[in-house]
Coordinates of C-alpha atoms in Angstrom, one line a residue:
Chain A
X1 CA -0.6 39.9 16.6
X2 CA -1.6 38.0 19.9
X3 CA 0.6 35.3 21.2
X4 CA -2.3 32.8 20.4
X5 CA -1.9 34.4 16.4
X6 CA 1.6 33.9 16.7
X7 CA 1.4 30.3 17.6
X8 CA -0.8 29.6 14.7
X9 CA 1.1 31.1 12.5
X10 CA 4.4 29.3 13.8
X11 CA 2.4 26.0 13.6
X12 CA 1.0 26.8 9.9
X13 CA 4.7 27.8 8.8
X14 CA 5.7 24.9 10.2
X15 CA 8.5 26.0 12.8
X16 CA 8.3 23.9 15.8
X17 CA 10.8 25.8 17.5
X18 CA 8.9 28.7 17.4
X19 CA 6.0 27.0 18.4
X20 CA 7.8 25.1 21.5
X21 CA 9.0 28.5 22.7
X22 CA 5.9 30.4 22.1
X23 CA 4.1 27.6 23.9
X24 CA 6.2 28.0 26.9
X25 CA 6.2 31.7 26.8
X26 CA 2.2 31.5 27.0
X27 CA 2.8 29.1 30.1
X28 CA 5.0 31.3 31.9
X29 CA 2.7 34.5 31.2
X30 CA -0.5 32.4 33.4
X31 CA -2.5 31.3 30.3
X32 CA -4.3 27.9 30.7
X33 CA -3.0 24.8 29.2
X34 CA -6.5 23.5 28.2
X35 CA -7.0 27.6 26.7
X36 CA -4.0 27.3 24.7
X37 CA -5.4 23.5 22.6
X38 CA -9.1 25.6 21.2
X39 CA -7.3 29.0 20.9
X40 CA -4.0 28.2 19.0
X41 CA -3.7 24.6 17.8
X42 CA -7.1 23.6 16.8
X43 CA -7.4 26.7 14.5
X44 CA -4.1 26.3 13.4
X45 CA -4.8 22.9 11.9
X46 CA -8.2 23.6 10.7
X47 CA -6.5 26.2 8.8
X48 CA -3.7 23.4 7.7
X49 CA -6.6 20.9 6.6
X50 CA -8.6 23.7 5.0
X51 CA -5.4 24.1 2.7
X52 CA -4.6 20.7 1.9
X53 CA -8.3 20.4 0.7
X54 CA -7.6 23.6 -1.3
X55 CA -4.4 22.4 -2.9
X56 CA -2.2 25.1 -1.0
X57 CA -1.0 22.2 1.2
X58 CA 0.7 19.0 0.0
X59 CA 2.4 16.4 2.3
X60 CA 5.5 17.6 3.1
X61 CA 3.6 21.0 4.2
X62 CA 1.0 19.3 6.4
X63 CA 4.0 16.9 7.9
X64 CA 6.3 20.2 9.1
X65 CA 3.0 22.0 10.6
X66 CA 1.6 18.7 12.6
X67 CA 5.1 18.1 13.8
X68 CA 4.9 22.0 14.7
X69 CA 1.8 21.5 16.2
X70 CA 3.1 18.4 18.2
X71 CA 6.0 20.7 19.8
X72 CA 3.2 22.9 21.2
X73 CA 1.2 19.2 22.6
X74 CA 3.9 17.7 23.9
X75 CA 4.5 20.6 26.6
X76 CA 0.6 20.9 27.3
X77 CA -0.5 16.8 27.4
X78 CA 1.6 16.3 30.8
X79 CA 0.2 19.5 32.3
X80 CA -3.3 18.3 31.2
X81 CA -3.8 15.0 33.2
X82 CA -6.6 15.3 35.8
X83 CA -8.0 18.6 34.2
X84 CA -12.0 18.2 33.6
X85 CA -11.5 21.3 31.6
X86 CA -9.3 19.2 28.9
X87 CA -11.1 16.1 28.4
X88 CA -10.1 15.1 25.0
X89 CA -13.2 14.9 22.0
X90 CA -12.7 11.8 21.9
X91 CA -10.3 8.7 22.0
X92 CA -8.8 6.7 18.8
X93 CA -8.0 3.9 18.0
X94 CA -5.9 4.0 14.4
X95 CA -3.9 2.1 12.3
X96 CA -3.1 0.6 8.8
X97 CA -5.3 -3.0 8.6
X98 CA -2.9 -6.5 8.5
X99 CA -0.9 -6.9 5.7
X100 CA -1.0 -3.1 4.4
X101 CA 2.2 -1.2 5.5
X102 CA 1.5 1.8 3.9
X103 CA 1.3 4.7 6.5
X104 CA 1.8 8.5 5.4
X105 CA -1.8 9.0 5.1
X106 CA -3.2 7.1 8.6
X107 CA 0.1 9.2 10.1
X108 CA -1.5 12.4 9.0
X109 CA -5.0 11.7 10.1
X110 CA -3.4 10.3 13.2
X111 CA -1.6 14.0 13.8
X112 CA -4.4 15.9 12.6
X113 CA -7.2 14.1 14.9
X114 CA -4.3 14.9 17.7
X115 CA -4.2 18.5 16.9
X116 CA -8.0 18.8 17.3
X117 CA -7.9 17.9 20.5
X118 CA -8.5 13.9 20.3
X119 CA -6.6 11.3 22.7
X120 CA -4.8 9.1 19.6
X121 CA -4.0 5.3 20.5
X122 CA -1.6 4.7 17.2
X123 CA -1.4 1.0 16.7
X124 CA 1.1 1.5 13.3
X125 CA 0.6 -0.5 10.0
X126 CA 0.2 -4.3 9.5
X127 CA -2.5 -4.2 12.6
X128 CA -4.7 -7.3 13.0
X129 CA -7.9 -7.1 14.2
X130 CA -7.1 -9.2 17.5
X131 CA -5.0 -6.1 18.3
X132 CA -7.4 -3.3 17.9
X133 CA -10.0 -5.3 19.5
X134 CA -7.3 -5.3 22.3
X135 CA -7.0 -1.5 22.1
X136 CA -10.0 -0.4 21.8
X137 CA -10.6 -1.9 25.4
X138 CA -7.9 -1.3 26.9
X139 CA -8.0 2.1 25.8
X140 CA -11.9 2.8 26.0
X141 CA -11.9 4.0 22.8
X142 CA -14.7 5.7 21.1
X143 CA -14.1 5.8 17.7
X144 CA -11.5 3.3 15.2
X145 CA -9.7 5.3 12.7
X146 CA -8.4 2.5 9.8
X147 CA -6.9 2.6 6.3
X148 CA -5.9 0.4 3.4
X149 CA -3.9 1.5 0.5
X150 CA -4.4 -2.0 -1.1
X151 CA -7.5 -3.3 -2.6
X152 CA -6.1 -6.5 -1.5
X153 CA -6.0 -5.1 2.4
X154 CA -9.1 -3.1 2.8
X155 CA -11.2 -6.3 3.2
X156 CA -9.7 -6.9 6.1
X157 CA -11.5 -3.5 7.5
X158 CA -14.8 -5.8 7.0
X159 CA -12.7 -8.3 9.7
X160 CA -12.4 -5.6 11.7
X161 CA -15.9 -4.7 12.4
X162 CA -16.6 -8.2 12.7
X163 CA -14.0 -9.0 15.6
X164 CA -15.5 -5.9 17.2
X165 CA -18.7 -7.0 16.8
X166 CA -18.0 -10.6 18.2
X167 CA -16.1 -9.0 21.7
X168 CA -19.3 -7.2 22.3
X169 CA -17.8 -3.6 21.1
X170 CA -19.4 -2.5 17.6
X171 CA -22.4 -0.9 19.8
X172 CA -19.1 1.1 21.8
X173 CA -17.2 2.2 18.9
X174 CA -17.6 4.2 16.0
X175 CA -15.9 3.2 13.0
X176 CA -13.9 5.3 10.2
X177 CA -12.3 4.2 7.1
X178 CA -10.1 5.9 4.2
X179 CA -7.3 5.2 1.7
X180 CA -7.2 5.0 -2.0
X181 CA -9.5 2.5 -2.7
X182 CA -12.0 2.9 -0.3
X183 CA -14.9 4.0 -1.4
X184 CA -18.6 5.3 0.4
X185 CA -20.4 2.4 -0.8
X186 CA -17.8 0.2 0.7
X187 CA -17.9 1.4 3.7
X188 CA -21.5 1.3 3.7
X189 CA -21.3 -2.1 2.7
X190 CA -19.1 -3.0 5.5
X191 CA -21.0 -1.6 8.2
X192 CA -18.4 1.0 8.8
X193 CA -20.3 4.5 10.9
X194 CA -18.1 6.7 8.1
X195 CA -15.5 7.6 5.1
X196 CA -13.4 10.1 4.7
X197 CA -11.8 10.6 1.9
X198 CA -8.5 13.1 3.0
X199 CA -7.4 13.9 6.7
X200 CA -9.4 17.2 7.2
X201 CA -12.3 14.9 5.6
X202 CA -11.2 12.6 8.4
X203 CA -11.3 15.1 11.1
X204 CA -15.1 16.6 10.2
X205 CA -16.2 13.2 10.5
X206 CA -14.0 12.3 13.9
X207 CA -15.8 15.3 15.0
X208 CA -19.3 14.2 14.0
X209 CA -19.0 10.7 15.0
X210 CA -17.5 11.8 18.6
X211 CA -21.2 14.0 19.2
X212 CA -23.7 12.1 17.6
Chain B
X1 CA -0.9 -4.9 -37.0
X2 CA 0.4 -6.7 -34.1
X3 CA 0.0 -4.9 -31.0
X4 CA 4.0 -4.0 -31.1
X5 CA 3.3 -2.3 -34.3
X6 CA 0.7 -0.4 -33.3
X7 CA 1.9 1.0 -29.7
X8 CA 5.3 1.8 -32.0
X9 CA 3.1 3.5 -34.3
X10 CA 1.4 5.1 -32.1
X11 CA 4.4 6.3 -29.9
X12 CA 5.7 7.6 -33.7
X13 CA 3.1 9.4 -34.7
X14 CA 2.0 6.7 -38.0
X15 CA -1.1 5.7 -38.4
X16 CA -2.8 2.7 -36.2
X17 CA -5.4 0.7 -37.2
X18 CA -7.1 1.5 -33.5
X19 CA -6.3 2.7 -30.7
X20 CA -3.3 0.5 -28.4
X21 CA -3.8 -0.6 -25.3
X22 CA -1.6 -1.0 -22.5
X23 CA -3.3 -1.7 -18.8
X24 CA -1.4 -2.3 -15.6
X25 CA -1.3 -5.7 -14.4
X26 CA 0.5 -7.3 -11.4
X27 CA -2.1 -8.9 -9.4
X28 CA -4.8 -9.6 -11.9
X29 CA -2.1 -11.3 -13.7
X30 CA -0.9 -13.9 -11.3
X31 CA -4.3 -14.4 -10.5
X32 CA -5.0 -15.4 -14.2
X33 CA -3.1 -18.4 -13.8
X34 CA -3.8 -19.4 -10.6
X35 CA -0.7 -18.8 -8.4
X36 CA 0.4 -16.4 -5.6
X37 CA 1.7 -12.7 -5.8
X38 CA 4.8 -14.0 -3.8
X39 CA 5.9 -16.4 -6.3
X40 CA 5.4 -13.4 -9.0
X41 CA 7.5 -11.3 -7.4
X42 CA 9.8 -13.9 -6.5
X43 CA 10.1 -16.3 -9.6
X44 CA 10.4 -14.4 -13.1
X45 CA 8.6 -17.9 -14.8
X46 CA 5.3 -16.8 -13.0
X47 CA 5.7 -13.4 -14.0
X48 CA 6.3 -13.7 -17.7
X49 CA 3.3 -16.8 -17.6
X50 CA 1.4 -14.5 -16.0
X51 CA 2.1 -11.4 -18.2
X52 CA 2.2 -14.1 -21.4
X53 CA -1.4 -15.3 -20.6
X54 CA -3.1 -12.3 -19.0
X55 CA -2.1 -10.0 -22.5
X56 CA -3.1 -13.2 -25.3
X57 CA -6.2 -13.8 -23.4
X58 CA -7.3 -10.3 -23.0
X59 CA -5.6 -8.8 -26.2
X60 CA -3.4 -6.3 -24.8
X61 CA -0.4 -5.1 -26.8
X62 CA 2.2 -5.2 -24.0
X63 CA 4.0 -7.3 -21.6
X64 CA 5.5 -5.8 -18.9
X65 CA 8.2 -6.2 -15.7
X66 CA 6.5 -4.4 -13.7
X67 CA 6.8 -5.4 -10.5
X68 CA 7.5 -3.8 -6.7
X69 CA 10.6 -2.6 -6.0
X70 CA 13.3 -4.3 -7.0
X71 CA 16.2 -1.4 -6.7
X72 CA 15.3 -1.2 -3.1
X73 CA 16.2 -4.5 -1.4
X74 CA 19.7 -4.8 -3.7
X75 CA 20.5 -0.9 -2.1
X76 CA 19.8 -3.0 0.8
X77 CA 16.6 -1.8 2.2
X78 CA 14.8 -5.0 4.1
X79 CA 11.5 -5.6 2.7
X80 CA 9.1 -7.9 4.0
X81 CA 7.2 -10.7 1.5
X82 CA 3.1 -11.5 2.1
X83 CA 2.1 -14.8 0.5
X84 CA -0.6 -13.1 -1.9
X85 CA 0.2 -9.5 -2.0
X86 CA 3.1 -7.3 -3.1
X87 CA 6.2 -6.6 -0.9
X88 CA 6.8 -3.7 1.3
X89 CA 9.7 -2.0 2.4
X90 CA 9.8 -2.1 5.7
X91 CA 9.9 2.0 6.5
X92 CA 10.9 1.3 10.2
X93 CA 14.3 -0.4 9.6
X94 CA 15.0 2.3 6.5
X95 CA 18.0 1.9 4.9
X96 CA 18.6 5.6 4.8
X97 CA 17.7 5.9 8.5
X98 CA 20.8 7.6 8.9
X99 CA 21.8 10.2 6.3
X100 CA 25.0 9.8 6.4
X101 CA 25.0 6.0 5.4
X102 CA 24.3 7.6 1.5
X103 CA 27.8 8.2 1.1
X104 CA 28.7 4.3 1.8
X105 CA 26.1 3.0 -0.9
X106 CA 27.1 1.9 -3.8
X107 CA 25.1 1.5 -7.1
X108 CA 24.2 -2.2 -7.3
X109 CA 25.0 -4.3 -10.3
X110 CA 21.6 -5.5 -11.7
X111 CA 23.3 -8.9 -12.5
X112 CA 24.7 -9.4 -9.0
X113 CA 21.3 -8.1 -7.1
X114 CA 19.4 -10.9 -6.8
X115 CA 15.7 -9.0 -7.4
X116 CA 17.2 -6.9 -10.2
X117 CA 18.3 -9.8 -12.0
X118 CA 15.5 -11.5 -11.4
X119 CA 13.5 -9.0 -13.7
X120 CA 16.2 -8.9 -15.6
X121 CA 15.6 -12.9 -17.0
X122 CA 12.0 -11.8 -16.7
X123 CA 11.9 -9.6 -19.5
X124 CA 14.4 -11.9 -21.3
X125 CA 11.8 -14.3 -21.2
X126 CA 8.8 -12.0 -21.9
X127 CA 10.8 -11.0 -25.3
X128 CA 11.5 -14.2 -25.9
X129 CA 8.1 -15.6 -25.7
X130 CA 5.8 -12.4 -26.6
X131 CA 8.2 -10.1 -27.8
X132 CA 7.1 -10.9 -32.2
X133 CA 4.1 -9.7 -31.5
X134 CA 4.0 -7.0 -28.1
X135 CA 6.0 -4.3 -27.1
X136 CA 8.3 -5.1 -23.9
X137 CA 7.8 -2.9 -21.2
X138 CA 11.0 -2.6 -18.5
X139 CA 10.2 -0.7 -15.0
X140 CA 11.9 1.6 -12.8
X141 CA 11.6 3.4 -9.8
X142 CA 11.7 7.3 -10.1
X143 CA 13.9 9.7 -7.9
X144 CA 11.3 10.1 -5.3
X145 CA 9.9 6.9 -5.4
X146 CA 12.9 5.3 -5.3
X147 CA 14.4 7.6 -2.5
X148 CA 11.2 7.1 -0.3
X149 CA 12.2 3.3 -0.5
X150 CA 15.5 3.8 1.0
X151 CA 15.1 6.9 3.5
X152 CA 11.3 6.3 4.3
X153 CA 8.3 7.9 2.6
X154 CA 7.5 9.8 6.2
X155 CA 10.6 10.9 6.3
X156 CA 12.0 11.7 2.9
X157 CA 9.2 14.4 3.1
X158 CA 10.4 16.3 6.0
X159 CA 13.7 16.0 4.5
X160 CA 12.1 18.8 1.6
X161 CA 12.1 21.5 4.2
X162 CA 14.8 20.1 6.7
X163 CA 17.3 19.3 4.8
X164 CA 17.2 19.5 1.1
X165 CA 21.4 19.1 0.1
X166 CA 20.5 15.6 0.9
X167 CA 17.5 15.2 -1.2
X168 CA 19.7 16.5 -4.3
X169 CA 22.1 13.5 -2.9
X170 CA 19.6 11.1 -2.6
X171 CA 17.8 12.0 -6.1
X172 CA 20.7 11.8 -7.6
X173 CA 22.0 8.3 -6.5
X174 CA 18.6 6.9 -7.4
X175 CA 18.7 8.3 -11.0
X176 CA 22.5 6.1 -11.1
X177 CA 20.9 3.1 -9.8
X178 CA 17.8 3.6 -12.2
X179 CA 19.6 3.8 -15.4
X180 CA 22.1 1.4 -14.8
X181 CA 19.4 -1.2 -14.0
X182 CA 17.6 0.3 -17.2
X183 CA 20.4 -0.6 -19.8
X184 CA 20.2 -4.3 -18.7
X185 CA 17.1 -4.4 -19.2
X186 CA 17.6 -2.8 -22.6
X187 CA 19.7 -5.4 -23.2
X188 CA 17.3 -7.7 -22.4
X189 CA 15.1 -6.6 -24.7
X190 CA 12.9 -3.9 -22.8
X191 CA 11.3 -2.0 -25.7
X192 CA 9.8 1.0 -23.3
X193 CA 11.2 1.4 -19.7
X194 CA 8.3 3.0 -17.0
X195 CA 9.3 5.1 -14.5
X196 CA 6.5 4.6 -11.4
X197 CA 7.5 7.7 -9.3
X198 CA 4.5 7.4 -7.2
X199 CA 5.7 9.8 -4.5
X200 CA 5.9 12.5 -7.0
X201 CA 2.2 13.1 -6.4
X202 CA 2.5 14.0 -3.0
X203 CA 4.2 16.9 -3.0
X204 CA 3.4 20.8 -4.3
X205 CA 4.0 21.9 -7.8
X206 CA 7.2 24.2 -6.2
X207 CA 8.5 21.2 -4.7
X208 CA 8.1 19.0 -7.8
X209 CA 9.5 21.9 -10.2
X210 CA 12.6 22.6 -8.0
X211 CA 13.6 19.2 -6.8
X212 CA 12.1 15.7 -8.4
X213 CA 11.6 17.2 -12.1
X214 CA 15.0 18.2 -12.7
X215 CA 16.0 14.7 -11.8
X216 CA 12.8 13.0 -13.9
X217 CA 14.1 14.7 -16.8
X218 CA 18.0 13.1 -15.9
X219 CA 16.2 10.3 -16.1
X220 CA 14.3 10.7 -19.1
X221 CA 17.0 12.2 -20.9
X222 CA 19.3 9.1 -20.0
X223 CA 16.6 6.5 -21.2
X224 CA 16.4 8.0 -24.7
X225 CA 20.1 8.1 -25.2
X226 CA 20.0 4.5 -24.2
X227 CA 17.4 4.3 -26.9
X228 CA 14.5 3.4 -24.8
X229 CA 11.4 4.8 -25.0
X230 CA 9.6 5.8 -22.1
X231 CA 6.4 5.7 -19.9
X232 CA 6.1 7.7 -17.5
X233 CA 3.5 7.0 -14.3
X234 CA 2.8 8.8 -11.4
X235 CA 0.3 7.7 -8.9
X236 CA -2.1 9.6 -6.8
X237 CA -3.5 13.4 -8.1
X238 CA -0.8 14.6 -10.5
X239 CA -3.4 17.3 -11.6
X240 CA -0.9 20.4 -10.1
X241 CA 2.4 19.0 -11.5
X242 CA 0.9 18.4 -15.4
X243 CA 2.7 20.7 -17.3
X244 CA 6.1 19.2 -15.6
X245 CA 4.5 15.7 -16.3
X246 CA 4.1 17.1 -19.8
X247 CA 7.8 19.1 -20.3
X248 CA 9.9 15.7 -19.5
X249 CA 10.1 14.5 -22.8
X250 CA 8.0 10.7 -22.1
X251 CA 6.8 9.1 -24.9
X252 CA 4.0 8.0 -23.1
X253 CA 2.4 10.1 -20.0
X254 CA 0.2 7.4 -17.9
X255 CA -2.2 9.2 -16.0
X256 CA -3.9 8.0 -12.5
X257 CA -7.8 9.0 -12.7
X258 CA -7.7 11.5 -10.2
X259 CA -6.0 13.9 -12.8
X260 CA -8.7 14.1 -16.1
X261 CA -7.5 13.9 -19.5
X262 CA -8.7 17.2 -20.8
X263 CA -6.8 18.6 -17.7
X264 CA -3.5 16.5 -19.1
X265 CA -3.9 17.9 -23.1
X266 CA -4.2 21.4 -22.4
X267 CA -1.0 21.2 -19.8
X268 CA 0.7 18.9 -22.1
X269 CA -0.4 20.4 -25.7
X270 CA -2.0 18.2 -28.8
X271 CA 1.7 15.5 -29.3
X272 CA 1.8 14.0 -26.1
X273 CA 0.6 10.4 -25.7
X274 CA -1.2 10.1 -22.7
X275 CA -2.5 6.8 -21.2
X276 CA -5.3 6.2 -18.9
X277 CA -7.2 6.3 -17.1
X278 CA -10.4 5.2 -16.1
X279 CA -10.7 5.0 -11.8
X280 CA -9.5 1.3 -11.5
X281 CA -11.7 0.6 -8.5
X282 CA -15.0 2.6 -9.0
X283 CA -15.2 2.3 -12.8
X284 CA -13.7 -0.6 -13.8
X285 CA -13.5 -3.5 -11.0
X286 CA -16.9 -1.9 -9.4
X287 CA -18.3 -0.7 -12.7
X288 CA -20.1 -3.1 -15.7
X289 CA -18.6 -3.9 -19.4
X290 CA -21.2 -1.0 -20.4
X291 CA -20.3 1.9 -17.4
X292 CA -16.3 0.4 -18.6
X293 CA -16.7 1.0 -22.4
X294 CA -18.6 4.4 -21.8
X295 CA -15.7 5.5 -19.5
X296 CA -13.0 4.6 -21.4
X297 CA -15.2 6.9 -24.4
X298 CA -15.3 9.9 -22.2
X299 CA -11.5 9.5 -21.8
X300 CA -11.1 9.3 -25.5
X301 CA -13.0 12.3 -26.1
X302 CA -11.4 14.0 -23.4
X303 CA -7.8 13.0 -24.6
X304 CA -7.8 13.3 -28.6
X305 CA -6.0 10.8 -30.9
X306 CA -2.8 10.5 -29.2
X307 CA -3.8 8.7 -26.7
X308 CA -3.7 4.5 -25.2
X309 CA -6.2 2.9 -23.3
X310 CA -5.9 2.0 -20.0
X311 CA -6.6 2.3 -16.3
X312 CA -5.8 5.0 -14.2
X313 CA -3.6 2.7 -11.9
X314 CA -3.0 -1.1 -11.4
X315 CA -6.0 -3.5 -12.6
X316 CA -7.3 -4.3 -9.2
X317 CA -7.4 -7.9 -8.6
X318 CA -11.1 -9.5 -8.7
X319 CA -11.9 -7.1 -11.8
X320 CA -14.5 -9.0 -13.8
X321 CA -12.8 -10.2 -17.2
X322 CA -15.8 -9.0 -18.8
X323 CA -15.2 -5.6 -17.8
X324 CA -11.2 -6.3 -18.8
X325 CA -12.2 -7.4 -22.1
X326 CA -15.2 -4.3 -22.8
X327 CA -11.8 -1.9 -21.8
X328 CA -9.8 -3.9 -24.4
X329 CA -13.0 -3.8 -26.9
X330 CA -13.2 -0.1 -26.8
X331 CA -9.7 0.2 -28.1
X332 CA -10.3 -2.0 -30.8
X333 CA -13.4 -0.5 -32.5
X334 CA -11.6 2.9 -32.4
X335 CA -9.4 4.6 -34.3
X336 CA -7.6 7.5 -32.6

């Protein structure tokens, strides 16, 4: 098994300890940071999303292998500053809309969208638009990853797009949306660029979004 | 037959004129009489006017507690309040934060805890005032629900692989707090107590089988020898847990609508009552009375005679009533 197999497998099983010292071990052999993100981490989670979609994976499962996965990005993100090599697909901007402060599912797009090699600006739950308006400019983001869990809340996705249209950032931004409730015809009906309806959902259409 | 009759009938196995019905309402309740969702969590006189109102005007053969929460804030987990939309514990200021803090927690007495009581004179006033003619439905919180309250959902399900003494720990001082909070409401006059373990869904059949059923079926167990009866709901896609759904012993199995009905009866076998389960958002708030009463048909068929009418979750607010009442109508023109 190569030491880029071995990290995906560590990251799949979940073992972050493994993972931190396999990451170093990679370091201290020559390999490339920005080699180690599309040869041991993407895959890894690809293969993590493709078995929550499959049933194999349940939350607790995808938590243990995206905090995993983070013990491998912490180590490479410093080393990565400056290098044209690593520019991230894309930065995000994501968070739970105002009055919603239900998180496990933005958390696991959030760590999943990190672990395919997007720049992730995590606002938390109970956002209002003001704020990711703020972000996304600050941050020069590219796309807005938000979720509702509430029927009650997801409206407040439709404020969103609004306050982004009003600072002059809709035509900037690409927008996302998922939770429970949120349907493809509502995001359609918002104006939103997509819907995903689970995390690896979420990271196809990251991914699509980001290139189009 | 009253609606009481007929659920109890149902639940029995006797005969019913039609089919019961039993929807979820919190927030199309309130809404039915005009207040906020903070006073109906807050005040059990807008609950049980809400409840009252919502079940005569749309025929349902309940009343019901249920409600957020309520276990979690007398633990002493800090939940914030909206003005129109349900509490939340707050998960960043969990009350479990530290482990080790379990050990100091006692279980609350649901007459001293301000929000237990509260529901507690809710359903005292739901019996009083519906309870001739409807069944009285208490709530609960279920072991991983209720532990997710106090350690924090994130957390609680790193705690499966990290550390999973104190998820036996934890489990086990929510199933205390639930059925003492149960028997006053018994008391009270709960007829049926639901258990909303909505966590439950959220993690793999080998997770579910070795560590929340064992402590469902306490649970369970504890509610029938308090001579409850009991409903059991889990939110979210139960469809790899069913058959542990299904071995528990519930009187009633409420099933979300991401988990179909045929799935349900062969997991479950031809005696369990199962409840559901139309999609609450894309059938019956975004659907017409027609697309409703065809849904809830397909359910039907799908389920077999033992089985309520309902929603698969909580009748989102800003449901049309005419696709409420074309719900309710499909239940009355049927017989199981």
């Amino acid at each position: 098994m190569s030491l880029f197999e071995e990290m995906q497998q560590a990251i799949i099983d979940g073992k972050a300890p493994v993972v931190k010292e396999l990451t170093q071990k990679a370091l201290s052999e020559g390999i490339k940071p920005a080699d180690i993100f599309p040869k041991a981490i993407v895959p890894a989670m690809d293969e993590v999303g493709r078995r929550m979609r499959d049933c194999e994976f349940f939350i607790p499962e995808v938590l243990i292998a995206a905090r995993a996965a983070r013990a491998a990005t912490d180590i490479l993100r410093p080393l990565l500053v400056g290098d044209a090599a690593a520019r991230p697909a894309g930065t995000v901007v994501c968070c739970t809309v105002k009055g919603d402060l239900h998180d496990i599912g933005k958390n696991i797009v959030a760590m999943m969208l990190e672990s395919a090699g997007f720049r992730i600006i995590d606002l938390g739950a109970d956002v209002s638009a003001e704020k990711i308006v703020d972000a996304v400019r600050a941050h020069d983001a590219n796309l807005v990853a938000m979720s509702a869990l509430l029927t009650t809340t997801m409206v407040n996705m439709k404020s969103v797009i609004e306050a982004l249209a009003a600072a002059g950032l809709r035509e900037k931004v690409k927008v996302m949306v998922g939770g429970a409730p949120v349907t493809e015809s509502w995001a359609r009906s918002i104006g939103a660029d997509g819907y995903g309806k689970d995390a690896p959902a979420a990271v196809d259409l990251a991914r699509s979004l980001a290139a189009a | 037959m009253s609606g009481r009759e007929r659920v109890i009938a149902m639940l029995d196995g006797k005969a019913v004129d039609c089919l019961p019905v039993m929807p979820i309402t919190m927030m199309f309740a309130v809404d039915q009489i005009g207040k906020k969702y903070y006073e109906y969590a807050t005040d059990y006189h807008v609950l049980a006017d809400a409840q009252v109102l919502t079940a005569e005007t749309f025929d349902f053969d309940h009343v019901s507690a249920i409600a957020e929460t309520r276990e979690a804030p007398d633990c002493g987990a800090v939940v914030e309040y909206f003005d129109d939309q349900p509490p939340s514990v707050v998960e960043s200021r969990a009350l479990l934060a530290d482990k080790s803090s379990l050990a100091r927690l006692e279980i609350p007495d649901p007459l001293a805890g301000p929000r237990m009581h509260d529901r507690i004179k809710g359903i005292a006033l739901l019996k009083e005032r519906a309870g001739g003619g409807k069944v009285v439905e208490g709530w609960i919180e279920g072991p991983c629900g209720a532990s997710a309250d106090l350690r924090g959902i994130n957390t609680l399900m790193l705690d499966f692989y990290d550390d999973p003494s104190f998820i036996r720990d934890v489990f086990g001082y929510t199933v205390e707090v639930g059925l003492r909070f149960a028997r006053t409401q018994i008391s009270a006059g709960a007829d049926i107590i639901g258990i909303g373990d909505p966590a439950a869904s959220l993690v793999s059949r080998k997770i579910y089988e070795e560590f929340v059923w064992p402590y469902e079926k306490r649970l369970v167990d504890g509610l029938h020898e308090l001579g409850a009866r009991v409903r059991l709901h889990i939110c979210g896609n139960t469809r790899h847990i069913l058959q542990g759904m299904g071995s528990l012993g519930c009187d009633i199995v409420d099933l979300d609508s991401a988990a179909p009905l045929d799935e349900a009866r062969a997991a479950m076998g031809p005696d369990q009552v199962l409840l559901g389960n139309i999609d609450p958002v894309r059938d019956l708030r975004d659907g017409t009375p027609e697309s409703v009463y065809a849904a809830m048909a397909e359910c039907h068929r799908q389920a077999g005679p033992r089985f309520i009418v309902g929603a698969g979750c909580e009748v989102p607010r800003d449901t049309p009533a005419a696709n409420v009442h074309a719900l309710v109508c499909y239940a009355h023109e049927h017989a199981p």
